[in-house]
Coordinates of C-alpha atoms in Angstrom, one line a residue:
X973 CA -4.9 -18.4 3.0
X974 CA -5.1 -22.1 3.0
X975 CA -5.6 -24.2 6.1
X976 CA -1.9 -24.9 6.7
X977 CA -1.1 -21.2 6.2
X978 CA -3.8 -20.2 8.7
X979 CA -2.3 -22.6 11.2
X980 CA 1.2 -21.1 10.7
X981 CA -0.3 -17.6 11.0
X982 CA -2.0 -18.4 14.3
X983 CA 1.1 -20.2 15.6
X984 CA 3.5 -17.3 14.8
X985 CA 1.0 -14.7 16.1
X986 CA 0.7 -16.6 19.4
X987 CA 4.5 -16.7 19.7
X988 CA 4.9 -13.0 18.9
X989 CA 2.2 -12.0 21.4
X990 CA 3.9 -14.0 24.1
X991 CA 7.2 -12.4 23.1
X992 CA 5.8 -8.9 23.3
X993 CA 4.6 -9.7 26.8
X994 CA 8.2 -10.6 27.8
X995 CA 8.6 -14.3 27.0
X996 CA 12.1 -14.4 25.5
X997 CA 11.9 -18.1 24.6
X998 CA 8.6 -17.7 22.6
X999 CA 10.1 -14.6 20.9
X1000 CA 13.2 -16.5 19.9
X1001 CA 11.1 -19.3 18.5
X1002 CA 9.0 -16.8 16.6
X1003 CA 12.0 -15.3 14.9
X1004 CA 13.5 -18.8 14.2
X1005 CA 10.3 -20.1 12.6
X1006 CA 9.8 -16.8 10.6
X1007 CA 13.3 -16.8 9.1
X1008 CA 12.8 -19.7 6.6
X1009 CA 9.5 -18.2 5.4
X1010 CA 11.3 -14.9 4.8
X1011 CA 14.1 -16.7 3.0
X1012 CA 11.7 -18.5 0.7
X1013 CA 9.8 -15.3 0.1
X1014 CA 12.9 -13.4 -1.0
X1015 CA 14.6 -16.1 -3.0
X1016 CA 11.4 -16.7 -5.0
X1017 CA 11.4 -13.1 -6.0
X1018 CA 15.1 -12.4 -6.4
X1019 CA 15.8 -15.1 -9.0
X1020 CA 19.4 -14.7 -10.1
X1021 CA 20.0 -12.4 -7.1
X1022 CA 19.1 -15.2 -4.7
X1023 CA 22.5 -15.0 -3.0
X1024 CA 21.4 -11.7 -1.5
X1025 CA 18.4 -13.2 0.1
X1026 CA 20.1 -14.0 3.4
X1027 CA 21.1 -10.3 3.9
X1028 CA 17.4 -9.4 3.3
X1029 CA 16.3 -12.1 5.8
X1030 CA 18.6 -10.6 8.5
X1031 CA 17.7 -7.0 7.7
X1032 CA 14.0 -7.9 7.9
X1033 CA 14.4 -9.8 11.2
X1034 CA 16.1 -6.7 12.6
X1035 CA 13.2 -4.6 11.3
X1036 CA 10.7 -6.9 12.9
X1037 CA 12.6 -6.7 16.2
X1038 CA 13.0 -2.9 16.2
X1039 CA 9.5 -2.2 15.0
X1040 CA 7.8 -4.9 17.2
X1041 CA 6.0 -2.1 19.1
X1042 CA 4.0 -1.3 16.0
X1043 CA 2.3 -4.6 15.9
X1044 CA -1.3 -4.7 17.0
X1045 CA -2.4 -8.1 18.4
X1046 CA -5.7 -7.6 16.5
X1047 CA -3.9 -7.2 13.2
X1048 CA -3.2 -10.1 10.9
X1049 CA 0.5 -11.0 11.4
X1050 CA 1.1 -11.8 7.7
X1051 CA 0.1 -8.3 6.6
X1052 CA 2.5 -6.8 9.2
X1053 CA 5.5 -8.9 8.3
X1054 CA 4.8 -8.6 4.6
X1055 CA 4.8 -4.8 4.8
X1056 CA 8.2 -4.9 6.5
X1057 CA 9.7 -7.5 4.1
X1058 CA 8.3 -5.6 1.1
X1059 CA 9.8 -2.3 2.3
X1060 CA 13.2 -3.9 2.9
X1061 CA 13.2 -5.6 -0.5
X1062 CA 12.2 -2.4 -2.3
X1063 CA 14.9 -0.5 -0.4
X1064 CA 17.4 -3.1 -1.5
X1065 CA 16.4 -3.0 -5.1
X1066 CA 16.4 0.8 -5.1
X1067 CA 20.0 0.9 -3.8
X1068 CA 21.1 -1.5 -6.5
X1069 CA 19.0 -0.4 -9.4
X1070 CA 17.7 -4.0 -9.9
X1071 CA 13.9 -3.6 -9.8
X1072 CA 13.6 -5.2 -13.3
X1073 CA 15.3 -8.4 -12.1
X1074 CA 12.4 -9.3 -9.6
X1075 CA 10.8 -12.5 -10.8
X1076 CA 7.6 -12.4 -8.7
X1077 CA 5.2 -9.6 -7.7
X1078 CA 6.1 -7.9 -4.5
X1079 CA 2.5 -7.3 -3.4
X1080 CA 1.6 -11.0 -3.2
X1081 CA 1.4 -11.6 0.6
X1082 CA -0.5 -14.8 0.3
X1083 CA 2.6 -16.9 -0.2
X1084 CA 4.6 -15.4 2.6
X1085 CA 3.8 -18.3 4.9
X1086 CA 3.4 -20.7 2.0
X1087 CA 7.0 -20.7 1.0
X1088 CA 9.7 -22.2 3.2
X1089 CA 13.5 -22.4 2.8
X1090 CA 15.7 -23.9 5.5
X1091 CA 18.9 -23.5 3.5
X1092 CA 20.4 -20.5 5.3
X1093 CA 23.8 -20.3 3.7
X1094 CA 24.1 -21.4 0.1
X1095 CA 27.6 -21.5 -1.3
X1096 CA 28.7 -18.4 -3.2
X1097 CA 29.7 -18.6 -6.8
X1098 CA 33.4 -17.8 -7.1
X1099 CA 32.7 -16.2 -10.5
X1100 CA 30.9 -13.3 -8.8
X1101 CA 33.5 -11.8 -6.5
X1102 CA 32.5 -8.2 -7.3
X1103 CA 28.9 -8.8 -6.3
X1104 CA 29.7 -7.8 -2.8
X1105 CA 31.7 -4.7 -2.7
X1106 CA 33.2 -2.8 0.3
X1107 CA 30.4 -0.3 -0.1
X1108 CA 27.8 -3.0 0.1
X1109 CA 29.5 -4.4 3.2
X1110 CA 29.6 -1.1 4.9
X1111 CA 26.0 -0.4 4.0
X1112 CA 24.7 -3.5 5.6
X1113 CA 27.0 -3.1 8.6
X1114 CA 26.0 0.5 9.2
X1115 CA 22.3 -0.3 8.8
X1116 CA 22.5 -2.9 11.5
X1117 CA 24.4 -0.7 13.8
X1118 CA 21.9 2.1 13.2
X1119 CA 18.9 -0.1 14.1
X1120 CA 20.8 -1.4 17.1
X1121 CA 21.2 2.2 18.4
X1122 CA 17.6 2.9 17.6
X1123 CA 16.5 -0.2 19.5
X1124 CA 18.5 0.8 22.5
X1125 CA 16.6 4.1 22.6
X1126 CA 13.2 2.4 22.2
X1127 CA 13.3 -1.0 23.9
X1128 CA 16.7 -1.7 25.6
X1129 CA 20.2 -2.6 24.8
X1130 CA 20.9 -4.6 21.7
X1131 CA 24.4 -4.7 20.1
X1132 CA 25.2 -5.7 16.6
X1133 CA 28.6 -6.9 15.4
X1134 CA 29.9 -7.5 18.9
X1135 CA 32.1 -10.4 20.2
X1136 CA 34.4 -10.1 17.2
X1137 CA 31.7 -10.7 14.7
X1138 CA 30.7 -8.5 11.8
X1139 CA 26.9 -8.3 11.4
X1140 CA 27.2 -8.7 7.6
X1141 CA 27.6 -11.5 5.1
X1142 CA 29.3 -9.1 2.7
X1143 CA 32.7 -9.8 1.2
X1144 CA 35.5 -7.3 0.6
X1145 CA 37.6 -6.4 -2.4
X1146 CA 38.1 -9.3 -4.7
X1147 CA 35.9 -11.5 -2.6
X1148 CA 38.0 -11.4 0.5
X1149 CA 35.9 -11.7 3.6
X1150 CA 36.5 -8.7 5.9
X1151 CA 35.6 -10.7 9.0
X1152 CA 33.5 -13.5 10.3
X1153 CA 29.9 -13.3 9.1
X1154 CA 27.0 -13.4 11.5
X1155 CA 24.7 -16.4 10.8
X1156 CA 21.0 -15.8 10.9
X1157 CA 20.5 -18.2 13.8
X1158 CA 23.1 -16.3 15.8
X1159 CA 21.4 -13.0 14.9
X1160 CA 18.1 -14.5 16.2
X1161 CA 19.6 -15.5 19.5
X1162 CA 21.1 -12.0 19.8
X1163 CA 17.8 -10.3 19.1
X1164 CA 16.0 -12.5 21.6
X1165 CA 18.6 -11.9 24.3
X1166 CA 17.6 -9.5 27.1
X1167 CA 14.3 -7.6 27.4
X1168 CA 11.9 -8.4 24.4
X1169 CA 8.7 -7.0 25.8
X1170 CA 7.2 -4.0 23.9
X1171 CA 4.3 -1.7 24.6
X1172 CA 2.2 -1.1 21.5
X1173 CA 0.9 2.1 23.1
X1174 CA 4.4 3.7 22.7
X1175 CA 3.6 4.7 19.2
X1176 CA 0.2 6.1 20.0
X1177 CA 1.5 8.2 22.8
X1178 CA 4.4 9.5 20.7
X1179 CA 2.2 10.4 17.8
X1180 CA -0.5 12.0 20.0
X1181 CA 2.1 14.0 21.8
X1182 CA 3.6 15.2 18.5
X1183 CA 0.1 16.2 17.2
X1184 CA -0.5 18.1 20.5
X1185 CA 2.7 20.0 20.2
X1186 CA 2.1 20.7 16.6
X1187 CA -1.4 22.1 17.3
X1188 CA 0.1 24.3 20.1
X1189 CA 2.8 25.6 17.7
X1190 CA 0.2 26.4 15.1
X1191 CA -2.0 28.4 17.5
X1192 CA 1.0 30.2 18.9
X1193 CA 2.2 31.2 15.4
X1194 CA -1.3 32.4 14.6
X1195 CA -1.6 34.4 17.8
X1196 CA 1.9 36.0 17.4
X1197 CA 2.0 36.8 13.7
X1198 CA -1.7 37.1 12.7
X1199 CA -3.6 37.6 15.9
X1200 CA -7.1 36.4 16.9
X1201 CA -9.9 38.1 15.1
X1202 CA -10.8 41.2 17.1
X1203 CA -14.6 40.5 17.0
X1204 CA -14.2 36.9 18.4
X1205 CA -16.7 37.5 21.2
X1206 CA -19.4 38.4 18.6
X1207 CA -18.3 35.7 16.1
X1208 CA -18.8 32.9 18.6
X1209 CA -22.5 33.7 18.6
X1210 CA -22.7 32.9 14.9
X1211 CA -23.5 29.3 13.8
X1212 CA -21.2 29.6 10.8
X1213 CA -18.2 30.3 13.1
X1214 CA -18.7 27.0 14.8
X1215 CA -19.4 25.3 11.5
X1216 CA -16.0 26.6 10.2
X1217 CA -14.2 25.5 13.4
X1218 CA -15.9 22.2 13.5
X1219 CA -15.1 21.5 9.8
X1220 CA -11.4 22.1 10.4
X1221 CA -11.4 20.1 13.7
X1222 CA -13.2 17.2 12.2
X1223 CA -10.9 17.0 9.2
X1224 CA -7.9 17.2 11.6
X1225 CA -9.1 14.4 13.9
X1226 CA -9.8 12.0 11.0
X1227 CA -6.7 12.9 9.2
X1228 CA -4.5 12.3 12.2
X1229 CA -6.0 8.8 12.6
X1230 CA -5.3 8.1 8.9
X1231 CA -1.8 9.4 9.1
X1232 CA -1.1 7.3 12.2
X1233 CA -2.4 4.2 10.5
X1234 CA -0.3 4.8 7.4
X1235 CA 2.7 5.0 9.7
X1236 CA 2.2 1.4 10.8
X1237 CA 3.3 -1.6 8.7
X1238 CA 0.4 -3.5 6.9
X1239 CA -2.3 -0.9 7.8
X1240 CA -4.5 1.0 5.4
X1241 CA -6.2 4.4 5.9
X1242 CA -9.2 2.8 7.6
X1243 CA -12.6 4.1 8.2
X1244 CA -11.4 7.6 9.3
X1245 CA -11.0 8.3 5.5
X1246 CA -14.7 8.1 5.2
X1247 CA -15.0 10.7 8.0
X1248 CA -12.9 13.0 5.9
X1249 CA -15.0 12.4 2.9
X1250 CA -18.3 13.0 4.8
X1251 CA -17.0 16.2 6.3
X1252 CA -15.9 17.5 2.9
X1253 CA -19.3 16.4 1.4
X1254 CA -21.2 18.4 4.0
X1255 CA -19.2 21.6 3.5
X1256 CA -19.3 21.4 -0.3
X1257 CA -23.0 20.7 -0.3
X1258 CA -23.6 23.7 1.9
X1259 CA -21.3 25.8 -0.2
X1260 CA -23.1 24.8 -3.5
X1261 CA -26.5 25.4 -1.9
X1262 CA -25.5 28.8 -0.6
X1263 CA -23.9 29.9 -3.8
X1264 CA -26.9 28.8 -5.9
X1265 CA -29.3 30.6 -3.6
X1266 CA -27.4 33.9 -3.4
X1267 CA -28.0 36.9 -5.6
X1268 CA -25.8 36.7 -8.8
X1269 CA -24.0 39.9 -7.7
X1270 CA -23.1 38.5 -4.4
X1271 CA -21.8 35.1 -5.6
X1272 CA -18.3 36.1 -6.4
X1273 CA -17.8 37.8 -3.1
X1274 CA -19.2 34.7 -1.4
X1275 CA -16.6 32.5 -3.1
X1276 CA -13.6 34.8 -2.9
X1277 CA -14.3 36.8 0.2
X1278 CA -11.7 39.3 1.1
X1279 CA -8.8 37.0 1.9
X1280 CA -8.7 34.3 -0.8
X1281 CA -5.2 35.4 -2.1
X1282 CA -3.4 34.5 1.1
X1283 CA -5.7 32.2 3.0
X1284 CA -4.2 28.9 1.6
X1285 CA -0.7 30.2 2.1
X1286 CA -1.3 31.2 5.7
X1287 CA -2.9 27.8 6.4
X1288 CA 0.1 26.0 4.9
X1289 CA 2.5 28.2 6.9
X1290 CA 0.6 27.4 10.2
X1291 CA 0.8 23.7 9.3
X1292 CA 4.6 23.7 9.6
X1293 CA 4.8 23.0 13.4
X1294 CA 2.5 20.0 13.1
X1295 CA 4.3 18.8 10.0
X1296 CA 7.7 18.9 11.7
X1297 CA 6.6 17.2 14.9
X1298 CA 4.6 14.6 12.8
X1299 CA 7.7 13.8 10.8
X1300 CA 9.6 13.2 14.0
X1301 CA 6.9 10.9 15.3
X1302 CA 6.5 9.0 12.1
X1303 CA 10.3 8.3 12.0
X1304 CA 9.9 6.3 15.2
X1305 CA 7.3 4.1 13.5
X1306 CA 7.6 2.1 10.2
X1307 CA 5.6 3.5 7.3
X1308 CA 5.8 1.0 4.5
X1309 CA 4.5 3.4 1.8
X1310 CA 6.6 6.5 2.4
X1311 CA 4.8 8.7 -0.2
X1312 CA 1.4 7.8 1.1
X1313 CA 2.4 8.3 4.7
X1314 CA 4.0 11.7 3.9
X1315 CA 0.8 12.8 2.1
X1316 CA -1.4 11.7 5.0
X1317 CA 0.8 13.5 7.5
X1318 CA 0.8 16.6 5.3
X1319 CA -3.0 16.6 5.1
X1320 CA -3.3 16.2 8.9
X1321 CA -0.8 19.1 9.4
X1322 CA -2.8 21.2 7.0
X1323 CA -6.0 20.5 8.8
X1324 CA -4.4 21.5 12.1
X1325 CA -3.1 24.7 10.4
X1326 CA -6.7 25.4 9.2
X1327 CA -8.0 24.9 12.7
X1328 CA -5.6 27.5 14.1
X1329 CA -6.3 29.9 11.1
X1330 CA -10.0 29.7 11.7
X1331 CA -9.6 31.7 14.9
X1332 CA -8.1 34.6 12.8
X1333 CA -10.1 34.3 9.5
X1334 CA -13.0 36.7 9.2
X1335 CA -14.7 34.6 6.4
X1336 CA -17.8 32.6 7.2
X1337 CA -19.2 31.5 3.8
X1338 CA -19.3 27.7 3.3
X1339 CA -18.3 28.2 -0.3
X1340 CA -15.1 30.0 0.7
X1341 CA -14.3 27.4 3.4
X1342 CA -14.9 24.5 1.1
X1343 CA -12.5 25.9 -1.6
X1344 CA -9.7 27.9 0.0
X1345 CA -9.4 26.0 3.3
X1346 CA -9.1 22.7 1.4
X1347 CA -6.5 24.2 -1.0
X1348 CA -4.6 25.3 2.1
X1349 CA -4.7 21.7 3.4
X1350 CA -3.6 20.3 0.1
X1351 CA -0.4 22.4 -0.1
X1352 CA 1.3 20.5 2.8
X1353 CA -0.3 17.3 1.5
X1354 CA 1.7 17.6 -1.8
X1355 CA 4.8 18.6 0.2
X1356 CA 4.5 15.5 2.3
X1357 CA 4.0 13.3 -0.7
X1358 CA 7.2 14.7 -2.3
X1359 CA 9.3 14.7 0.9
X1360 CA 8.1 11.4 2.4
X1361 CA 10.3 9.0 0.3
X1362 CA 13.4 10.9 1.5
X1363 CA 12.6 12.1 5.1
X1364 CA 10.6 9.0 6.3
X1365 CA 13.1 6.3 5.2
X1366 CA 14.0 4.0 8.1

């Protein structure tokens, strides 16, 4: 970013940090200053659809408000806001089938604070009365009521569309306005009214609790339907038992960190992804070494063991509790890439399932663990990638 953009970033970040600590005036100023940048960002990309920019500005401001607990003060503000704005724009384009009409790349976050548009309400063209249908009006109105209800549960009371105003700029049939539109500056004042403080630890506690309950459910399912291996007292004396358990636990811990980061706007997988890679590299190296050093007649049994047919399916089944609780926790956050977040959650749930299954599984060969345990983890990973775009939408 250029010098002026860095100054804007620091100014906005300082205002938001003050707002998150409970300073309503600073929070109101933050939203007020941010709105023109969002407007310029959207209008630059919408081209002929620029008249829809104000709706996107308002929806993004609401998202910023509702998801303010996901902001980390050590995180660049531009990346966080850009992730929310990009998600809202993609959602808008998906609903209207207009992706091809975007005039600028969506992934360019460098100009988010470089563009600025103070013109909040451009006149509508009378030749486009059908551009805003009752369905569109209801959609925006329902979205804002929904996030209002969500914010009441998370941070306190916020009402949208109150005092005789409709929190939508949409027009009705034939261009007739169904009611007074809420201006962006009025929305900003409404969002900044009341308690604005937010605890960033809320998301961590919720996700950690969900992971804990998911692990408990996986162990319970294993104990009830499969049972702990009967020779556990003897197995705990074997180094390979602890290697198998440590492998699954290490993958689960790193994958949970990755999944949590992917559930936050503007975050990547982080260094925990390297932990997953290192753990896999260790078990695969040991598996290859053991396989190469074994007698040819024993290699197939080392790779397949006695349980290869059902091992991946049982791990996937034991991942279901963690997958379900993780989806619930992720829906309280704001994943910007739903497919990636779903895959990350599925992999973490699969690792939790593998950890629980290791207490039942009689296999101890590194080659078996490195192949069939990993396949078991990948089954919920694929399921998460497929279901994420539908289940994790916010």
